[in-house]
Coordinates of C-alpha atoms and ligand atoms in Angstrom, one line a residue:
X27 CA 31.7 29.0 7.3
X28 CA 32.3 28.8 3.8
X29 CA 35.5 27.7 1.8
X30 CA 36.4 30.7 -0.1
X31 CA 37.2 29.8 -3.7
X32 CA 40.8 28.4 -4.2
X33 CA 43.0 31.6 -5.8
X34 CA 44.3 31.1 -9.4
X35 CA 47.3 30.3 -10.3
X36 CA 49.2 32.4 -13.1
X37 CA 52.7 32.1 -14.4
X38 CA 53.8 34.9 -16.0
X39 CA 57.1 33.7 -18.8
X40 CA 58.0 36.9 -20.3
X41 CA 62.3 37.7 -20.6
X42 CA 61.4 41.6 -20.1
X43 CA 61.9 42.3 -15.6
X44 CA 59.8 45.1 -16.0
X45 CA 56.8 43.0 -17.4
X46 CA 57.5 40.6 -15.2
X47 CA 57.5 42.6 -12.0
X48 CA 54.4 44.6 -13.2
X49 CA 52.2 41.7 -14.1
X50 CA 53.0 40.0 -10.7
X51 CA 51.7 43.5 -8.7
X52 CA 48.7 43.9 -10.7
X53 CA 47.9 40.1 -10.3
X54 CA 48.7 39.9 -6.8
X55 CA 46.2 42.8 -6.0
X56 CA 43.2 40.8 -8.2
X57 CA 43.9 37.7 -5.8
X58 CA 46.2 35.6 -7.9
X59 CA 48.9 33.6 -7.1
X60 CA 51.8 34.6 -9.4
X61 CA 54.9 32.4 -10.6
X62 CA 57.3 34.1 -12.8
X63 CA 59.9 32.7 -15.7
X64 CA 62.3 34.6 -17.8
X65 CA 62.6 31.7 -20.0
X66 CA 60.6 29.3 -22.0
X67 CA 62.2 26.6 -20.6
X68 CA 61.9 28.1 -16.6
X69 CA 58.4 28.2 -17.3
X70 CA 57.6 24.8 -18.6
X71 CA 59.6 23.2 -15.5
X72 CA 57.3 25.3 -13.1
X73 CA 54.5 24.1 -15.4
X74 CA 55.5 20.5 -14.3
X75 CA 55.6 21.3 -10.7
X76 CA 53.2 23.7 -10.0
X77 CA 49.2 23.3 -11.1
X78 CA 49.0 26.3 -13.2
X79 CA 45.5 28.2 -14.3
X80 CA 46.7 30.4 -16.6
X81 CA 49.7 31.1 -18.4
X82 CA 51.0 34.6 -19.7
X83 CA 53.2 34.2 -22.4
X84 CA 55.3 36.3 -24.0
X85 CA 55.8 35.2 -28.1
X86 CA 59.4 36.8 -28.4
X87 CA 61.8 35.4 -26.2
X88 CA 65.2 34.2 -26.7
X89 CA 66.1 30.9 -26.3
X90 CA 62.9 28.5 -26.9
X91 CA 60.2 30.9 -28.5
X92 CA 56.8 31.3 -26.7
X93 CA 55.2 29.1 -30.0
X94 CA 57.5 26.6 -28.9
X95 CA 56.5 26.9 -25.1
X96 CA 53.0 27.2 -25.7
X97 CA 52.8 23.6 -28.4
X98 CA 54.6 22.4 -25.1
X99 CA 51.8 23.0 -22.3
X100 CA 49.3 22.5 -24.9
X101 CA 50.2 19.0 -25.3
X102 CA 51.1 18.4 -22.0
X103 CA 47.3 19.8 -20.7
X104 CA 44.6 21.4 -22.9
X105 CA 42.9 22.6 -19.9
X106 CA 45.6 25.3 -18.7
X107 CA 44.5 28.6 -20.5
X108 CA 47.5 30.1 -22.2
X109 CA 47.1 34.3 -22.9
X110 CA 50.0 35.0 -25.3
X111 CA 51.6 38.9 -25.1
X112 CA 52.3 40.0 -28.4
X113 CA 53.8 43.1 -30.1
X114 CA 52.2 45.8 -31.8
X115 CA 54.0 44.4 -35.3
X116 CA 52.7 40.6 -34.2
X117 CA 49.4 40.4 -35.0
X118 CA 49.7 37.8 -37.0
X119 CA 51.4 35.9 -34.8
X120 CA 49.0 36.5 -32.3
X121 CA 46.5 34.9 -34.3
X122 CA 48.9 31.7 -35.3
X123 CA 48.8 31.2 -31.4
X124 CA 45.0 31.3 -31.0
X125 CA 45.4 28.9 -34.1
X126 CA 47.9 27.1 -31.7
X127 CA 45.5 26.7 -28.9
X128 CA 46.3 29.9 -26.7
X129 CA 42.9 31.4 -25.1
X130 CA 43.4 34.7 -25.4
X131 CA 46.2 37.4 -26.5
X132 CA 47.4 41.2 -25.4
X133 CA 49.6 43.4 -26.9
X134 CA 52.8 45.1 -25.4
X135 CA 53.0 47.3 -24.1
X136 CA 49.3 46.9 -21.7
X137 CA 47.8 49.2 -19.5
X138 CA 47.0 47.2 -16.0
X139 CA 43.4 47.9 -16.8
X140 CA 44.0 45.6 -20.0
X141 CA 46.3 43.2 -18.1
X142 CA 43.0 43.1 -15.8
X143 CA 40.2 42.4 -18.5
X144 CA 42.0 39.2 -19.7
X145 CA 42.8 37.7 -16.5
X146 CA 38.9 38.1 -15.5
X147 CA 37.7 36.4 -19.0
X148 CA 40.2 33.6 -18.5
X149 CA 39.1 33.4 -14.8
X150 CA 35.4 33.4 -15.8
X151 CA 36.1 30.8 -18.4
X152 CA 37.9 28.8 -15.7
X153 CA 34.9 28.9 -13.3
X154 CA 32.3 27.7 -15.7
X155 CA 34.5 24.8 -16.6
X156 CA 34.9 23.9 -12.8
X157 CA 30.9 24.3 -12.6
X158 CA 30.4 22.2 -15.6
X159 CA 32.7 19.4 -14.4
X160 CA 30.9 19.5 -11.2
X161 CA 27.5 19.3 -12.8
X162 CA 28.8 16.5 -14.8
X163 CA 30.0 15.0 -11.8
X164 CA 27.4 14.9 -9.7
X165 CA 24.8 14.3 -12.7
X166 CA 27.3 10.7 -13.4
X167 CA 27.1 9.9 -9.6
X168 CA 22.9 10.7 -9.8
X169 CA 23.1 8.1 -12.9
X170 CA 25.0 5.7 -10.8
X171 CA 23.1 5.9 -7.9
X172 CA 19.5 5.3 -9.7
X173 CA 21.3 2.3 -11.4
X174 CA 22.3 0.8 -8.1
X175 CA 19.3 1.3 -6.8
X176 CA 17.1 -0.1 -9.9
X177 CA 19.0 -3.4 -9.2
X178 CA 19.0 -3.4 -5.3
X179 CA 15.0 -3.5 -5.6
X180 CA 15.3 -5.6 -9.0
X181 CA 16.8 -8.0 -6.3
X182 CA 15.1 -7.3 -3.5
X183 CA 11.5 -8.3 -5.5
X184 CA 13.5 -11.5 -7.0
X185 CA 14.1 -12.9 -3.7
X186 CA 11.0 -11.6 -1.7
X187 CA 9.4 -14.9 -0.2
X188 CA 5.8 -13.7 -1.0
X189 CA 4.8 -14.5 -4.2
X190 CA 4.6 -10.8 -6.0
X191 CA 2.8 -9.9 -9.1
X192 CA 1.9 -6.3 -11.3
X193 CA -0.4 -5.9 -14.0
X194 CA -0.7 -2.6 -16.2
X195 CA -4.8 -1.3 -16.7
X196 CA -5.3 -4.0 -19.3
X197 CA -5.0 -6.8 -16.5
X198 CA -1.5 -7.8 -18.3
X199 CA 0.9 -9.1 -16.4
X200 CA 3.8 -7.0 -16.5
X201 CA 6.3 -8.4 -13.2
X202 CA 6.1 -11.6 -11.2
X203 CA 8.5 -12.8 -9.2
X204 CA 9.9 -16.4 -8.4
X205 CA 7.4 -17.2 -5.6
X206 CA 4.5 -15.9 -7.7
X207 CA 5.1 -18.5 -10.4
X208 CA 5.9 -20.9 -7.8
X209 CA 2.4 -20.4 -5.9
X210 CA 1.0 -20.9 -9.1
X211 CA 2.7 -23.7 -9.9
X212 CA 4.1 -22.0 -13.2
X213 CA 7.1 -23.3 -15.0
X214 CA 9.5 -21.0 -13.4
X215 CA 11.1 -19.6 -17.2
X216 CA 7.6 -18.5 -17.6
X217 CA 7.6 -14.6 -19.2
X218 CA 5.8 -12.0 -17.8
X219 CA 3.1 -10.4 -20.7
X220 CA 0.1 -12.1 -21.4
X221 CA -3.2 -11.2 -19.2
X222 CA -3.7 -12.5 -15.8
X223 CA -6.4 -15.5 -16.7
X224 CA -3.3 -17.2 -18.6
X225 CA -1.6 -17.6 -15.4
X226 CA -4.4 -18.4 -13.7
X227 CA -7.6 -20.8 -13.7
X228 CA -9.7 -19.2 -10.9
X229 CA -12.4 -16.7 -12.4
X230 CA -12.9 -14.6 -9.0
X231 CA -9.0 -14.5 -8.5
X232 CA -9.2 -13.4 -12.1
X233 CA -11.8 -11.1 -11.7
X234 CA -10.1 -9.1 -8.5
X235 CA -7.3 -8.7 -10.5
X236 CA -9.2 -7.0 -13.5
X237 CA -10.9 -4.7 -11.8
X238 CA -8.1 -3.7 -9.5
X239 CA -6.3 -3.3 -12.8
X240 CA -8.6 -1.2 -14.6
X241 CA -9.4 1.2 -11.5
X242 CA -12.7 0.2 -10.6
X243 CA -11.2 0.1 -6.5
X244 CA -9.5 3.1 -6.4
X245 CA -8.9 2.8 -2.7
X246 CA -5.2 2.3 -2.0
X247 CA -5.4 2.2 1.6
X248 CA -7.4 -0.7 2.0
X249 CA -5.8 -4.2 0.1
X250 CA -8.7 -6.4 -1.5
X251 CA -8.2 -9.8 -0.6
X252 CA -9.4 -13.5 -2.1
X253 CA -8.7 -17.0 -1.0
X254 CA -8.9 -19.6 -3.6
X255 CA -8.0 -23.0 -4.4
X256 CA -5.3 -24.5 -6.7
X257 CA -5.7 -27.6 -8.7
X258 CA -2.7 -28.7 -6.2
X259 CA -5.1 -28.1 -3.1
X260 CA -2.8 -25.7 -2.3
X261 CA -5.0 -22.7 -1.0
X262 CA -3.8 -19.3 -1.6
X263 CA -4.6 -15.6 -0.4
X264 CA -4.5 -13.0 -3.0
X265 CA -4.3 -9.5 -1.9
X266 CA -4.3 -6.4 -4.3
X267 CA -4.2 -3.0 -4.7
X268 CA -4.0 0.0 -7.3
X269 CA -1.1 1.3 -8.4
X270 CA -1.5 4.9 -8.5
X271 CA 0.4 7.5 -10.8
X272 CA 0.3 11.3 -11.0
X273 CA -3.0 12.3 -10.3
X274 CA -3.7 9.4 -8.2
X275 CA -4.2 7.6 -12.3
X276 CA -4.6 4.0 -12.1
X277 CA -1.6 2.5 -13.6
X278 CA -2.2 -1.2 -12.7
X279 CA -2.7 -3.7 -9.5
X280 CA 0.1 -4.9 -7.1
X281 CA -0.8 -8.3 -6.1
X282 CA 0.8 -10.2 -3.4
X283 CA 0.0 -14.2 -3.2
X284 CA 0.6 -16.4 0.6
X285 CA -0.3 -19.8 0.7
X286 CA -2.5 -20.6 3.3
X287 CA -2.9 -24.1 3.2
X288 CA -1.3 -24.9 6.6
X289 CA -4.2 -22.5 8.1
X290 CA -6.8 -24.1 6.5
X291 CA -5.9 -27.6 8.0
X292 CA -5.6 -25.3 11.3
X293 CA -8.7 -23.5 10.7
X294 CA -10.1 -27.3 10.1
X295 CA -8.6 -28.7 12.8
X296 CA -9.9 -26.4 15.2
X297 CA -13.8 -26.1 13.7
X298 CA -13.9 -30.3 14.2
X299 CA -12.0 -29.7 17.6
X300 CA -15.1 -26.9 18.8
X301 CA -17.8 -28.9 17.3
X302 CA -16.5 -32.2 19.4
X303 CA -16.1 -30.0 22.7
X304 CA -20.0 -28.1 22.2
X305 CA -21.0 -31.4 21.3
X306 CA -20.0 -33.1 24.3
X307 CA -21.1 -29.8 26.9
X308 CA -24.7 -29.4 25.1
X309 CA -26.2 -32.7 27.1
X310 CA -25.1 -31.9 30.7
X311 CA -25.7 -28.3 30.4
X312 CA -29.0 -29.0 29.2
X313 CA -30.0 -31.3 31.8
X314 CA -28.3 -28.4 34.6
X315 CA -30.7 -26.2 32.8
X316 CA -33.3 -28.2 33.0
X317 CA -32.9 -29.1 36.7
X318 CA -32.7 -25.4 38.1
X319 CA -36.0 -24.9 36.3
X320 CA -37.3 -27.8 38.4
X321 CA -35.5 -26.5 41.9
X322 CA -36.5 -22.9 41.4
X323 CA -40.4 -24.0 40.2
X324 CA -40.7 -25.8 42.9
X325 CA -39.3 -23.6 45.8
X326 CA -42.0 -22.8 48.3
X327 CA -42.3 -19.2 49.3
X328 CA -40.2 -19.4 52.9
X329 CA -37.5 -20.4 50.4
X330 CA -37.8 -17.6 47.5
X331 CA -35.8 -14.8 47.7
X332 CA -32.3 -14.2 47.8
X333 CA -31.7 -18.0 46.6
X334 CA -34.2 -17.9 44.0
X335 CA -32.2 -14.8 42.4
X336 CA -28.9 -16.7 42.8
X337 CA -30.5 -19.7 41.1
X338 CA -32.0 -17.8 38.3
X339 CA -28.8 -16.0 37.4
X340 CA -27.6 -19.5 36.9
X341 CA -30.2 -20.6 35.0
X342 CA -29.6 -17.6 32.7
X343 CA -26.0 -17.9 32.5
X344 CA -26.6 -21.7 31.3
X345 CA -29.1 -20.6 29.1
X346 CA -26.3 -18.5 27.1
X347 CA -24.2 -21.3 27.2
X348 CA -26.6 -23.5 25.4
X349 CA -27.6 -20.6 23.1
X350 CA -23.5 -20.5 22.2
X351 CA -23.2 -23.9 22.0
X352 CA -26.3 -24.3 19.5
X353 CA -24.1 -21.4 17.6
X354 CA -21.1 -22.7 17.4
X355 CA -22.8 -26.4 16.3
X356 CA -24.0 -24.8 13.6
X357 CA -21.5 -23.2 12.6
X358 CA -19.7 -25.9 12.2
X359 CA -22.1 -27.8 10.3
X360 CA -22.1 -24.9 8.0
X361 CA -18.2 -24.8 7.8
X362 CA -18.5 -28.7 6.9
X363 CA -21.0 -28.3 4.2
X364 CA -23.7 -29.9 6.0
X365 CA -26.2 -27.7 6.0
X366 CA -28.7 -27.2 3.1
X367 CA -28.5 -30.9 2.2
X368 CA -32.3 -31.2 2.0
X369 CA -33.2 -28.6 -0.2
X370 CA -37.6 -28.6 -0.8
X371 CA -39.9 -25.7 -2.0
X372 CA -40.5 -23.0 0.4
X373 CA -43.2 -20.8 1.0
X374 CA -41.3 -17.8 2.5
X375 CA -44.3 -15.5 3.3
X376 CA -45.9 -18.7 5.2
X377 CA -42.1 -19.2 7.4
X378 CA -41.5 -15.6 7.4
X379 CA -45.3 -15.2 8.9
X380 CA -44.7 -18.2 11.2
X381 CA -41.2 -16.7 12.6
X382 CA -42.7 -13.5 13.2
X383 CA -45.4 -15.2 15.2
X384 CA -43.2 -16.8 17.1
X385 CA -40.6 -13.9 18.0
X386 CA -43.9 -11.4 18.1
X387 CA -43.7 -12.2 22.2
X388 CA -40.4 -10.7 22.6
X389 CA -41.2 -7.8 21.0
X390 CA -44.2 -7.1 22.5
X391 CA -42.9 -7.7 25.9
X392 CA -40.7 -4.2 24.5
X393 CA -43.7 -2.7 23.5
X394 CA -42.1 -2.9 20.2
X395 CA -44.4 -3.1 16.8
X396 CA -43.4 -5.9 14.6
X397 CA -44.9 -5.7 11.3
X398 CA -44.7 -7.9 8.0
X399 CA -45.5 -7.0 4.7
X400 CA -45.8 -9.6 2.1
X401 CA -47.1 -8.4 -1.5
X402 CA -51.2 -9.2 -2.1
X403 CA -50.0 -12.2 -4.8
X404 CA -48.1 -14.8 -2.9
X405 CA -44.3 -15.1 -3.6
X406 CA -43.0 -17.7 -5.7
X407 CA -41.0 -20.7 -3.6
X408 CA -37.5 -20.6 -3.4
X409 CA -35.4 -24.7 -3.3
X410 CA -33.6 -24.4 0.1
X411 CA -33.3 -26.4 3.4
X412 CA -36.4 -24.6 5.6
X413 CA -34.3 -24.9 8.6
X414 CA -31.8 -22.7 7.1
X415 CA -34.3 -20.2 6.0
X416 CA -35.7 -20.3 9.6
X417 CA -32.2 -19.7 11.0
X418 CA -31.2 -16.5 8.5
X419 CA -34.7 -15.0 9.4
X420 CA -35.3 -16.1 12.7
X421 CA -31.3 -14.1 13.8
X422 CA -32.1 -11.4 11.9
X423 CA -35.4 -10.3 13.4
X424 CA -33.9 -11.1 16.8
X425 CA -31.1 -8.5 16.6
X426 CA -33.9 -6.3 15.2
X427 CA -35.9 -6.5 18.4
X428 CA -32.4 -6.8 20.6
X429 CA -30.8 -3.6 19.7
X430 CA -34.1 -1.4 18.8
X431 CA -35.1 0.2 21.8
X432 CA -38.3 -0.3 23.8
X433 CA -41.6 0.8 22.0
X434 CA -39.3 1.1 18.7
X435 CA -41.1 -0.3 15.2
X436 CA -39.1 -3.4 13.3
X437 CA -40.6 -3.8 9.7
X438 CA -39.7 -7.0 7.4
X439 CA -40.9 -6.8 3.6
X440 CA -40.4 -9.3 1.4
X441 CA -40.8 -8.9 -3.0
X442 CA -39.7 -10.9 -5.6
X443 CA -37.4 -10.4 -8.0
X444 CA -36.4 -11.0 -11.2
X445 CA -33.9 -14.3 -10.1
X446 CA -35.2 -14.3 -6.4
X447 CA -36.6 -12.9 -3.3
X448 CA -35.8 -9.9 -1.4
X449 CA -36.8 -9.9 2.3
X450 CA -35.2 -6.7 4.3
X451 CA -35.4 -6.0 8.3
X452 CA -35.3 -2.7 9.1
X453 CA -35.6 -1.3 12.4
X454 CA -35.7 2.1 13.7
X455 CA -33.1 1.3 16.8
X456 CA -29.7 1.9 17.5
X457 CA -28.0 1.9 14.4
X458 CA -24.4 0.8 13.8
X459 CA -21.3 3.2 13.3
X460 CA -19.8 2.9 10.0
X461 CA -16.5 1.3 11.1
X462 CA -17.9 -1.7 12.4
X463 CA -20.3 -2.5 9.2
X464 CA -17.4 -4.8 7.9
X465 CA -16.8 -6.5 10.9
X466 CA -20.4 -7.7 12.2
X467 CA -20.3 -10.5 10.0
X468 CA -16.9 -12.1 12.1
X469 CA -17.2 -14.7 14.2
X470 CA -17.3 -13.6 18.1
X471 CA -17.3 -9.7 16.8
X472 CA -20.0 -7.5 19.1
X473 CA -20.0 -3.8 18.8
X474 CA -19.9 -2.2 22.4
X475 CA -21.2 0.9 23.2
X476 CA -23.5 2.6 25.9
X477 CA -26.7 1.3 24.4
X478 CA -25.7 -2.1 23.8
X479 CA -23.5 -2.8 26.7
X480 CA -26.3 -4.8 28.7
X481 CA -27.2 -7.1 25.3
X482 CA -26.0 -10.4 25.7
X483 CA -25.3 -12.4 22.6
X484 CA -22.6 -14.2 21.1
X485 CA -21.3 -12.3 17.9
X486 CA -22.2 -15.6 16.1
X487 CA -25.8 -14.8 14.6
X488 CA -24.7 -12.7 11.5
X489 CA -21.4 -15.1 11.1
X490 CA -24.8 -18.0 10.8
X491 CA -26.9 -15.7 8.6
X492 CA -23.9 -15.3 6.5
X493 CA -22.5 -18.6 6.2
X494 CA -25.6 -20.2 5.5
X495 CA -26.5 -17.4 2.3
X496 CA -22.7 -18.6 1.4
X497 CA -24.2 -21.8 0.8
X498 CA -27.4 -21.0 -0.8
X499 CA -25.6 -18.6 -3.4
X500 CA -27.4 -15.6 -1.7
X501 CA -26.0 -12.6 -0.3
X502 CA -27.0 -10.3 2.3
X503 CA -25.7 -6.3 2.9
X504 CA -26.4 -3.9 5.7
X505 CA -27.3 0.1 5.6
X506 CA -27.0 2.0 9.1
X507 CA -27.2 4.8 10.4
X508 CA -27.0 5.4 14.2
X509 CA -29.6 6.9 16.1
X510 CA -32.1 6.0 13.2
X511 CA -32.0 2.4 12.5
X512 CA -30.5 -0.4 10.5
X513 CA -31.8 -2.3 7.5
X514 CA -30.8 -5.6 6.7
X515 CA -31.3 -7.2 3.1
X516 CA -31.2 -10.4 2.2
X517 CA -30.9 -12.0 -1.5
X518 CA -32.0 -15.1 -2.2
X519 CA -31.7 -16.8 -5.4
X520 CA -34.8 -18.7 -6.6
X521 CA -33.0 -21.8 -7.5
X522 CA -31.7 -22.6 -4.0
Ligands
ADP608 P1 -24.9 -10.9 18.8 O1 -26.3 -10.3 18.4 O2 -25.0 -12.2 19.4 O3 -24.0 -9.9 19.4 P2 -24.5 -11.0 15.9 O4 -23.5 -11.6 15.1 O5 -25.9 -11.3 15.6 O6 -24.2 -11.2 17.4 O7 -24.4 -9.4 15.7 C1 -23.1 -8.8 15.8 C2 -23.2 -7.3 16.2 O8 -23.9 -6.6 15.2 C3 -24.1 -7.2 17.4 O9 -23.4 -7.3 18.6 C4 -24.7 -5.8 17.3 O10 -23.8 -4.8 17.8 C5 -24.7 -5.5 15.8 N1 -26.1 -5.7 15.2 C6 -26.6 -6.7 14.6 N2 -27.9 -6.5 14.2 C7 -28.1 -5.2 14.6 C8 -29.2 -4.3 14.4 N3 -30.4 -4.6 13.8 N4 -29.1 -3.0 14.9 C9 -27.9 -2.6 15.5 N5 -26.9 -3.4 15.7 C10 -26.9 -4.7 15.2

C-alpha cells in the first residue's frame, strides 16, 4: 500500500481569535495540520519546535511586528514559505514583505475560498521543491554510483592476471594493463597511445590486431587466436575480439595475452615422449603382423574357419596400429622440423599420376572412378621433399575414396598458378557438416555419423596434410557440402 503524502504543516500567528479559529477550520478541512500563535514571539518558539511548511502571518500585531517575525524565520530557514495577511490600507507593506522574503500575501478580511487559493499555491510550490530535491538526490547518488563503479573495474582490469589490451579502429592502443606490458616485456611506466606494432615486433600478432581493429572480423562470438614467440622465448597466446558499439559499429579489438610457454615444453615433452613409445611398438608389432600373415597363409583347409576369422581380425587390428604408429612418427618428425629437409625438383603431374596408380586398386575394389586431370603443357616443378608431397596427396585421395560411397566419382585437377600449383580432390561422397570443417584438421578429431561409423582411421591424416603444408609455406582449405561431396584444395608455393 502506498504511503499517503505527509500533511502540511501551517502555523497560523495572527493576535485576532476570530482569524485564528477560522483559518484553523478551513485548514483542517484541506488536510493541514494547524498550530496557532497570538503573538510573534508564540510563533517563532513553535517555529523552533515544530517543522513548519508554511507560515500565515499577520503584519499588524502588538508586541513584535509580523516584519519582525517574518526577518526572524527567514533567517532562521529560507525554505519555510511565509504568506503575510495584510490590511486593505497595507498594500504597501504587503509588498515590503514579499521584498522581505514572504511567498505570498492576503488581505483581511478573506473569504475561505481565498484562504484556500493560497494555501494550494504554497502547497504546490512545496511539492515541486520536495520533487526537485528528490531528483537532485537521486541524480547525485546515480553520479556516485557510476563513479564507484568506473574505479571498481578501473581496478578490477589493473589487477587482472591476464595480460589485457584495447585498441580503437586505427589499431592504437588505447588501455593495457600491467600484465599486458609485462607479457611483452614493456617497461611497466609505458603509456598507452601509439599503434600496436610499437609494442610489439611480431607482424602476424600485429596483423590480427589490425584487422580486428578496423572491423574486418566482425564476429564477436568467436575470439581469434595467435601464438607467437618473444625475443625472451617466452611464447604467448593472443586472443581478440571486436568491440562493438551501437549498431553492432566496430569500435576497436579487446585483446587478451596468456603465456604459454610452460605448455609448449609440455606439448614438447609429450610429442618426444609419443615419438619414443611408437618408436619402440613399430618393430614387434610389425614382426606380429608379419607372423599372422605367415600362420593364416599357411593354414590348411581342416584348419580355416572360425580360427582363420579370429586370426584375421588380429591381423587387421595390428594393421591399424602400425598405420597409427606410422602417423604419429610422422607427426612428430613434422612437429620437430624434420621433415622437408631434402628439398629437390618435383614433377607433380608424374607423383600425382604415380599415387593415383597406386591408390587406383582401392577404389576400384569400390567401383569408384578415379580420375586425374593434369593440363596438356606439363606443370612447372615445385622445390619440396617428394616424400612429403607423396604424403599430402597420397592422405588426401584416401579419405576421398574412404568416405565417398561405393561406385561414387573422386576427381584430382591440378593448374599452375601465378606463385604455385593448385591440385584439388573433390569427391562426390559424404560430405562434411559445417560445424566440424574447423575441427578436421586436429589431431585424433573424426566426425561420426551413420555413414562413417564403420571407417576406421586415426583422425591423424589431415593433422599430416596440414602440418607438412605448414612447413612448405602452403595452405590447404576445404568446401563441403553433405550429401554432395567435398573438395579439398591445396596451395603450393613454387619455391618450396
Ligand atoms: P581419418 O580419415 O583417419 O579419420 P583424417 O584426419 O584424415 O582422419 O580426417 C578427419 C575426418 O575428416 C575424418 O574422420 C572424416 O570424418 C573427415 N573427412 C576427411 N576427408 C573427407 C572427405 N573427403 N569427405 C568427407 N569427410 C572427410
Amino acid at each position: 500500500m502506498k504511503n499517503s503524502p505527509q500533511a502540511v504543516q501551517v502555523l497560523v500567528v495572527d493576535d485576532e481569535q476570530d482569524i485564528r479559529d477560522g483559518s484553523e477550520r478551513i485548514l483542517s478541512r484541506m488536510g493541514c495540520r494547524v498550530f496557532k500563535a497570538g503573538r510573534g514571539e508564540e510563533g517563532l518558539d513553535i517555529l523552533s519546535r515544530e517543522p513548519i511548511n508554511i507560515v500565515l502571518l499577520d503584519l499588524k500585531m502588538p508586541g513584535m511586528d509580523g516584519m519582525e517575525v517574518l526577518s526572524r524565520i527567514k533567517s532562521r530557514d529560507k525554505e519555510i514559505l511565509v504568506i503575510v495577511i495584510t490590511g486593505f490600507a497595507t498594500v504597501e507593506t504587503a509588498i515590503e514583505a514579499m521584498k522581505q522574503g514572504a511567498y505570498d500575501f492576503i488581505s483581511k478580511p478573506f473569504e475561505p475560498d481565498q484562504l484556500r487559493i493560497v494555501i494550494n499555491r504554497a502547497r504546490d510550490k512545496i511539492r515541486l521543491t520536495q520533487d526537485t530535491e528528490k531528483l537532485m538526490a537521486e541524480r547525485k547518488r546515480t553520479l556516485t554510483d557510476l563513479g564507484t563503479e568506473k574505479s571498481r573495474i578501473h581496478t578490477i582490469v589493473e589487477s587482472l592476471p591476464v595480460g589485457l589490451g584495447v585498441t580503437n579502429t586505427s589499431g592504437q592502443v588505447v588501455l593495457m594493463n600491467p600484465s599486458f606490458r609485462r607479457r611483452l616485456g614493456l617497461d611497466p611506466d609505458r603509456e598507452p597511445g601509439e599503434s600496436i606494432s610499437a609494442y610489439v615486433d611480431n607482424a602476424e600478432f600485429c596483423n590480427l590486431v589490425m584487422e580486428i581493429s578496423r572491423g574486418v572480423s566482425m564476429d564477436s562470438s568467436e575470439a581469434r587466436t595467435c601464438e607467437f614467440l618473444l625475443p625472451d622465448e617466452n611464447y604467448l597466446m593472443a586472443r581478440g575480439r571486436p568491440v562493438l558499439g551501437e549498431d553492432n559499429m566496430c569500435l576497436g579489438a579487446v585483446i587478451n595475452l596468456v603465456d604459454i610457454s610452460a605448455i609448449k615444453v609440455l606439448d614438447r615433452l609429450k610429442s618426444e615422449f609419443v615419438a619414443k613409445v611408437s618408436h619402440e611398438l613399430r618393430s614387434p608389432l610389425s614382426t606380429i603382423h608379419e607372423q599372422l600373415a605367415l600362420v593364416i597363409r599357411d593354414m590348411t583347409d581342416d584348419e580355416a574357419g572360425q580360427d582363420q576369422y579370429i586370426l584375421s581380425r588380429a591381423k587387421e587390428k595390428t594393421q591399424g596400429l602400425i598405420s597409427l604408429i606410422g602417423d604419429l612418427l610422422d607427426l612428430s618428425r613434422i612437429e620437430a622440423g624434420n621433415i622437408c629437409q631434402e628439398p629437390r625438383p618435383v614433377q607433380i603431374d608424374k607423383l600425382l599420376s604415380s599415387i593415383v596408380d597406386f591408390i587406383g586398386a582401392k577404389a576400384r575394389s569400390k567401383q569408384q572412378i578415379l580420375d586425374l586431370h593434369l593440363p596438356s603443357v606439363a606443370l612447372p616443378p615445385v622445390t619440396a621433399d617428394p616424400v612429403a608431397i607423396e604424403s599430402i596427396f597420397g592422405n588426401l585421395i584416401t579419405n576421398a575414396i574412404h568416405y565417398t560411397q561405393d561406385g561414387g566419382k573422386i576427381r584430382v585437377t591440378a593448374t599452375a598458378e601465378k606463385d604455385g600449383l593448385c591440385v584439388s580432390i573433390s569427391d562426390n561422397g559424404f560430405g562434411i557438416e559445417a560445424k566440424h570443417l574447423e575441427n578436421i584438421f586436429k589431431r585424433f578429431y573424426r566426425v561420426k555419423n551413420e555413414k562413417t561409423r564403420f571407417i576406421t582411421g586415426t583422425g591423424l591424416g589431415l593433422p599430416i596434410v596440414k602440418g607438412l603444408l605448414d612447413e612448405l609455406g602452403g595452405s590447404v582449405k576445404v568446401d563441403s557440402t553433405v550429401g554432395k561431396g567435398s573438395a579439398f584444395t591445396v596451395f603450393l608455393p613454387m619455391g618450396g
